[in-house]
Amino acid sequence: MFQAPVPIDPRLLGAVKRALGRMPGVPYDLTQVKALDSFYTSVDPYWETVPECFAVTPGDFSALGRMTRLRRLTVTLAAGAGPLDMGDFSWLPQCGNLQHLDLARTNFSNCALLLRLPALKTVRLPEREQLTNLEALTALPKSVRVQTALAPWTPAQETPKAPPKPKPKPEPSGKARAIVAELQRRTAQPCWKLTLHPEGPCGLLDSKIGGLPYWDPAMPYPVAKNGEKMALLAQLNFSQLGTEDPLPQSGLLQFFLGENDNLGADFEHPDQQNYFRIVYHPQPRTDVTREQVEALDLPTHESGESFDYFPVVREAAITAEQRISYMGPGDCHFPSLFREAVRSVTGEDISGRYESEYLNNADHSYLCGQLYNGGHRLLGWPYFFQGDPREKDSPYDTLLFQLDSDMIDREDLVLWGDCGVGTFLINREDLLRREFSRVLYSWDCC
């Protein structure tokens, strides 16, 4: 999982689909859900196209915590179904706008969580024998109506219909396949896919995210415009990674972030290294010890309050393998290129139209899937959630480094805001000269 898709239980995804009247396309769609009540139809990714930003994960209901507009949550199940195991309900306090809550047919137990729902008006819970922290029920405002000790039931008006037969997975048209093939032919670029490995501690000179950076004690350490020391986002040891031109084949490239309101980014002046810094060590010293660096008292991703929202959550080693990257719809050059590809394949002139307007849903999903360029990478094409920060004539034509949100075993490794992605772009000639003073840094999320 390279894009850190949002894990979601198939029954929850089915309930969201029913609430929206369609499959959610991006994580932001979850914030539009105001009522959920039908958990009896699961989404099967074999039969239905699930966007790559979601990972169907049985038993994971944490996506409910993203539903900030949710007012009513009623867990309605098929007749005869046993209680729904929704985990530890740690996501529940994030649903701060919940007014009506029915968890009678779930494994809910910790009543103390209800005290963190300020808008709550009614709540229906499982039998009292299942509940803990019962004193919280008396601490709720008197206006909150609480029902407990009720046998699980499904109101007659909510009795679900038999689930419909699964529909065949929609196939892209031949035209869409040809257009995508033409786009791939025109934009194919070699890149280096990066993989994170959090299994053990990393060495001082290793390729890694987070942790203690290599630093020569004789050199001035990077500080932000406010005078505070920066923390290591990532460092790349090219001798370890085995990269080729135009990337260096040796040396150590480091990415530092300072603490400001935007994770070190300045969206008005994204290439001014006031709160981020790129440092290249052509020949890092091998005699520098960990103790020497620790004596510099440097901040890291674990430095507490001052770096509360630092993107790196857990230190991890980095390995690289060569792949091919294709330009995706988020690139500022994509609209014109798409129109050229359509003209080349079909002869049509679609001036002024975008791919989402020209293609139907199945074809558009196919295009996005085939041209997907998220993940951790060096070179290739960048990925953006909310649009390319560059103008078409921008000098920053090369992706230097992309670090995506990522998790393993449901634990975050990297998290940019709401599962976003960070990108560092450079001019190709500067890269060949190993000149890293001009780099455009940006991140965005859904």
C-alpha atoms as one frame of an Amber mdcrd trajectory, in Angstrom:
protein
   0.000   0.000   0.000   1.777   3.023  -1.269  -0.891   5.718  -1.260  -2.026
   4.875   2.241  -5.628   4.286   1.165  -8.252   4.743   3.861  -9.017   1.334
   5.415 -12.741   0.662   5.560 -14.854  -2.348   6.487 -16.906  -3.659   3.525
 -20.176  -3.291   5.496 -19.314   0.292   6.384 -18.449   1.010   2.757 -21.813
  -0.466   1.774 -23.569   1.804   4.269 -21.681   4.857   2.959 -22.548   3.931
  -0.618 -26.226   3.666   0.343 -26.107   7.002   2.182 -24.440   8.855  -0.700
 -26.330   7.077  -3.446 -23.015   6.202  -5.068 -19.590   4.808  -4.308 -17.422
   7.407  -2.528 -14.758   8.599  -4.964 -12.306  10.265  -2.557 -11.918  10.300
   1.261 -13.458  13.783   1.332 -16.783  12.207   0.353 -16.948  10.663   3.835
 -17.324  14.138   5.325 -20.584  14.562   3.377 -22.335  11.665   5.120 -24.940
  12.850   7.626 -26.803   9.611   8.392 -25.834   5.938   8.341 -28.295   3.163
   9.063 -27.818   0.194   6.727 -24.941  -2.165   7.499 -26.414  -5.286   5.925
 -24.912  -4.998   2.422 -21.156  -5.397   2.021 -19.146  -4.051  -0.890 -17.262
  -6.817  -2.659 -14.254  -5.306  -4.497 -14.280  -8.254  -6.883 -17.610  -7.149
  -8.293 -17.526  -3.432  -7.642 -14.858  -0.899  -8.519 -13.502   0.556  -5.287
 -11.379   3.710  -5.743  -7.719   3.168  -4.887  -7.933   5.732  -2.106  -9.922
   3.137  -0.108  -8.732  -0.273   1.102 -11.499  -2.746   1.891 -10.410  -4.013
   5.320 -12.844  -6.246   7.231 -13.213  -5.151  10.837 -11.796  -1.633  10.372
 -14.415   1.029  11.162 -11.938   3.875  11.776 -13.221   5.679   8.654 -16.268
   6.663  10.732 -13.976   9.100  12.516 -13.674  11.052   9.259 -17.426  11.655
   9.078 -17.410  15.030  10.795 -20.969  15.868   9.651 -22.496  12.604  10.809
 -25.705  13.284  12.792 -27.293   9.838  12.997 -25.612   6.452  13.306 -27.940
   3.459  13.556 -26.326   0.066  13.112 -29.044  -1.866  11.287 -28.199  -5.461
  10.368 -29.863  -8.255   8.464 -32.470 -10.251  10.396 -30.788 -13.007  12.393
 -27.325 -11.507  12.148 -25.223 -11.435  15.308 -23.818  -8.237  16.860 -21.447
  -6.249  14.661 -17.887  -6.110  16.017 -16.760  -2.525  15.371 -13.449  -2.731
  17.235 -12.626  -0.524  20.209 -14.752   2.470  19.097 -11.736   4.800  19.447
 -13.108   6.624  16.386 -16.359   7.552  18.138 -15.201  10.827  19.828 -14.205
  12.160  16.406 -17.899  12.111  15.425 -18.527  15.196  17.522 -21.765  16.154
  15.730 -23.584  12.881  16.426 -27.098  13.500  17.760 -28.711  10.054  17.496
 -26.726   6.891  18.145 -27.946   3.280  18.097 -25.283   0.706  18.926 -27.588
  -1.954  20.411 -26.494  -4.535  17.859 -22.759  -4.029  18.249 -19.955  -4.946
  20.642 -19.996  -1.461  22.214 -19.102  -1.439  25.921 -17.238   1.700  27.097
 -19.919   4.227  28.093 -17.264   6.838  28.935 -16.886   7.506  25.210 -20.412
   8.972  25.161 -19.266  11.883  27.324 -17.171  13.064  24.379 -20.191  13.529
  22.099 -21.419  17.053  22.966 -24.357  17.044  20.501 -25.816  13.708  21.635
 -29.614  13.622  22.083 -30.563   9.926  22.008 -28.518   6.775  22.431 -29.500
   3.117  22.359 -26.984   0.653  23.792 -26.582  -3.119  24.195 -27.685  -4.923
  27.373 -26.219  -3.499  30.586 -24.244  -6.705  31.247 -22.125  -5.836  28.210
 -21.416  -2.249  29.276 -18.562  -0.785  31.318 -18.146   2.630  32.976 -21.870
   2.785  33.589 -21.405   5.838  35.806 -20.885   7.831  32.592 -24.559   7.360
  31.756 -25.617   9.349  34.812 -23.036  12.023  33.945 -24.647  12.649  30.577
 -26.824  15.786  30.286 -30.410  15.163  31.416 -31.591  16.022  27.919 -29.934
  12.867  26.518 -32.359   9.928  26.310 -30.633   6.605  26.982 -32.075   3.147
  26.320 -30.330  -0.003  27.565 -31.173  -3.589  28.498 -33.080  -4.040  25.244
 -32.983  -7.214  23.239 -31.468  -6.592  19.826 -34.158  -5.914  17.263 -34.689
  -4.462  13.840 -37.736  -2.182  13.501 -40.180  -3.422  10.901 -39.776  -0.322
   8.779 -36.006  -0.896   8.702 -36.139  -4.593   7.795 -33.661  -4.833   4.954
 -34.523  -6.243   1.614 -32.581  -9.154   0.253 -29.259  -7.887  -1.061 -29.265
  -7.475  -4.828 -27.302  -9.798  -6.998 -23.814  -8.438  -7.610 -23.434  -6.580
 -10.864 -20.594  -7.450 -13.221 -17.604  -5.196 -12.808 -17.862  -2.485 -15.480
 -15.263  -2.798 -18.187 -13.604   0.195 -19.874 -14.404   0.837 -23.503 -11.961
   0.135 -26.283 -11.713   3.871 -26.893 -10.643   4.490 -23.282  -8.060   1.724
 -23.487  -6.613   3.249 -26.651  -6.495   6.768 -25.188  -4.782   5.540 -22.030
  -2.270   3.555 -24.082  -1.484   6.707 -26.075  -1.026   8.738 -22.863   1.266
   6.075 -21.473   3.278   6.022 -24.674   3.717   9.798 -24.570   4.525  10.177
 -20.878   6.386   7.013 -19.817   9.329   7.984 -17.606  11.675   5.851 -15.503
  11.406   6.430 -11.776  12.521   4.804  -8.556   9.752   3.404  -6.418  10.619
   3.647  -2.720   9.455   1.184  -0.055   9.433   1.843   3.688  10.612  -0.799
   6.164   9.870  -0.030   9.836  11.116  -3.368  11.165  14.204  -2.136  12.994
  16.408   0.838  13.915  18.238   2.655  11.115  21.897   3.577  11.024  23.181
   7.127  10.939  23.987   6.978   7.211  21.057   4.825   6.122  18.313   5.826
   3.717  15.350   6.466   5.992  12.445   8.635   7.038  12.525  10.297  10.446
  14.931   9.473  13.214  18.324  10.972  13.923  19.990  12.481  10.833  23.603
  12.168   9.823  25.313  15.466  10.537  28.916  16.640  10.577  29.281  18.430
  13.947  31.636  20.922  12.312  28.858  22.195  10.001  26.079  24.649  10.934
  22.826  22.714  11.349  19.705  23.781   9.385  17.473  26.208  11.256  14.142
  27.693  10.200  13.437  31.368   9.672  12.284  31.575  13.288  15.671  30.318
  14.479  14.437  26.853  15.525  16.284  23.717  14.465  14.606  21.620  11.802
  13.819  17.909  12.002  14.735  15.244   9.467  11.913  14.242   7.156  14.007
  11.846   5.061  17.530  11.126   3.949  18.610   9.203   0.872  21.922   7.375
   0.654  22.354   6.958  -3.100  25.101   4.367  -2.686  22.556   2.172  -0.880
  19.673   2.851  -3.236  21.578   2.032  -6.414  20.178   4.951  -8.411  21.302
   6.109 -11.857  21.463   9.422 -13.761  20.094  12.001 -13.481  20.145  11.134
  -9.773  23.459  10.942  -7.938  25.014   7.519  -7.551  26.663   8.426  -4.252
  26.330  10.932  -1.466  23.561  11.690   0.996  20.534  13.904   0.261  18.538
  15.153   3.243  15.109  16.785   3.550  14.469  18.831   6.696  11.232  20.470
   7.854  10.809  23.258  10.359   7.769  23.853  12.506   5.229  26.329  11.144
   1.499  26.194  10.502   1.919  24.275   7.220   4.426  21.506   7.955   7.287
  23.698   6.762   5.580  24.734   3.510   5.013  28.290   2.311   2.266  28.012
  -0.290   2.780  31.609  -1.410   6.533  31.089  -1.957   6.934  27.298  -2.175
  10.553  27.420  -3.383  11.908  29.576  -0.545  13.633  27.336   1.978  12.630
  29.298   5.067  10.959  26.413   6.856  12.344  23.489   4.900  15.843  22.713
   3.754  17.494  20.375   1.252  21.087  19.419   2.033  23.389  17.302  -0.108
  26.549  15.717   1.285  28.649  14.508  -1.682  30.994  12.623   0.646  29.512
  12.190   4.119  32.036  11.451   6.834  32.060   7.844   7.954  33.760   8.623
  11.265  30.851  10.639  12.682  29.282   8.699  15.539  25.729   8.563  16.763
  26.870   9.934  20.111  28.350  12.999  18.417  25.089  13.729  16.617  22.981
  13.095  19.716  25.126  15.660  21.536  23.846  18.315  19.096  20.404  18.015
  20.736  18.507  17.838  17.439  14.719  17.579  17.147  13.237  14.486  15.503
   9.779  13.272  14.563   9.440  12.167  18.216  10.118  15.604  19.685   6.673
  16.058  21.218   4.568  19.186  21.137   6.840  21.240  18.915   6.451  18.655
  16.131   2.958  17.351  16.918   1.870  17.219  13.281   5.170  16.169  11.733
   4.442  13.929   8.715   6.713  11.094   9.838   5.075   9.056  12.574   7.548
   6.188  12.729  11.167   5.831  11.619  11.605   3.468   8.667  14.362   2.401
   6.294  14.030   3.021   2.545  14.801   0.735  -0.384  14.393   1.522  -4.092
  13.504  -0.320  -7.284  13.194   1.039 -10.803   9.727   1.404 -12.312   7.892
   3.359 -15.017   5.744   6.392 -14.175   2.983   8.011 -16.253   1.553  11.503
 -16.045  -1.717  11.577 -14.119  -4.737  13.905 -14.273  -3.435  16.110 -11.447
  -0.523  17.446 -13.500  -0.919  20.971 -14.879   0.092  19.710 -18.342  -2.422
  16.843 -18.411  -5.550  18.565 -19.834  -3.857  19.647 -23.059  -2.048  16.336
 -23.391  -5.315  14.439 -22.914  -6.982  16.447 -25.678  -4.062  15.711 -27.988
  -4.301  12.000 -27.189  -8.051  11.988 -27.916  -7.469  13.755 -31.224  -4.709
  11.277 -32.118  -6.823   8.215 -31.255 -10.332   9.269 -32.363  -9.873  12.345
 -34.523 -12.197  14.299 -32.215 -11.541  17.900 -31.213 -12.570  18.233 -27.550
 -11.137  21.709 -26.954 -12.065  23.043 -23.528 -13.235  19.686 -22.151 -11.553
  17.730 -19.377 -11.155  13.986 -19.097 -13.856  13.788 -16.398 -16.315  15.458
 -18.774 -15.391  13.416 -21.816 -15.243   9.933 -20.262 -18.011   7.997 -18.538
 -17.490   6.732 -14.981 -16.086   3.338 -15.921 -13.666   4.819 -18.457 -12.595
   7.588 -16.095 -11.930   5.089 -13.280  -9.856   3.031 -15.693  -7.825   6.076
 -16.744  -7.144   7.117 -13.139  -6.144   3.592 -12.186  -3.793   3.084 -15.125
  -2.132   6.502 -14.715  -1.986   6.418 -10.912   1.322   7.879  -9.715   0.972
   8.113  -5.944   3.364   6.429  -3.544   6.949   7.144  -2.523   9.185   7.893
  -5.485  12.234   9.565  -6.975  11.711  10.981 -10.493   8.711  10.226 -12.662
   5.537  12.295 -12.438   4.235  13.914  -9.238   0.892  13.193  -7.622  -1.421
  15.925  -6.323  -4.768  15.754  -4.528  -5.906  19.329  -5.057  -4.082  20.393
  -8.177  -0.602  21.144  -9.385   1.012  24.107  -7.550   3.032  24.946 -10.698
   2.189  27.014 -13.715   2.820  25.439 -17.106   6.031  27.447 -17.587   7.411
  26.552 -14.160  11.136  25.712 -14.119  10.450  22.894 -11.629  10.045  20.184
 -14.223  11.417  17.174 -12.341  10.132  15.254  -9.346  13.030  15.037  -6.931
  11.271  13.212  -4.097   7.715  12.246  -3.250   6.698  10.958   0.192   3.149
   9.710   0.482   1.028   8.914   3.519   1.577   5.272   4.410   0.695   2.748
   7.066   1.469  -0.840   7.979  -0.696  -3.153  10.057  -3.146  -0.228  10.499
  -0.438   1.926  12.108   0.648   5.147  10.422   4.207   5.490   9.162   3.670
   8.791   7.345   0.645  11.053   7.575   0.319  14.381   5.748  -2.804  16.045
   7.129  -5.756  13.904   6.034  -3.771  11.192   4.208  -2.066  13.593   1.807
   1.235  13.553  -0.058   4.378  15.701   0.005   6.349  16.538  -3.150   9.713
  18.165  -3.811  10.243  19.390  -7.386  13.476  20.596  -8.973  14.766  21.808
 -12.322  16.458  18.964 -14.178  19.574  21.010 -14.919  19.924  21.879 -11.237
  19.632  18.200 -10.397  22.386  17.305 -12.841  24.584  20.012 -11.272  23.715
  18.685  -7.787  22.407  22.156  -6.955  19.607  21.842  -4.407  19.087  25.459
  -3.352  16.107  25.827  -5.739  13.436  23.263  -4.872   9.653  23.647  -4.824
   8.101  21.973  -1.796   4.376  21.411  -1.500   1.961  19.030   0.130  -1.771
  18.622  -0.027  -4.507  16.252   1.071  -8.101  15.521   0.213
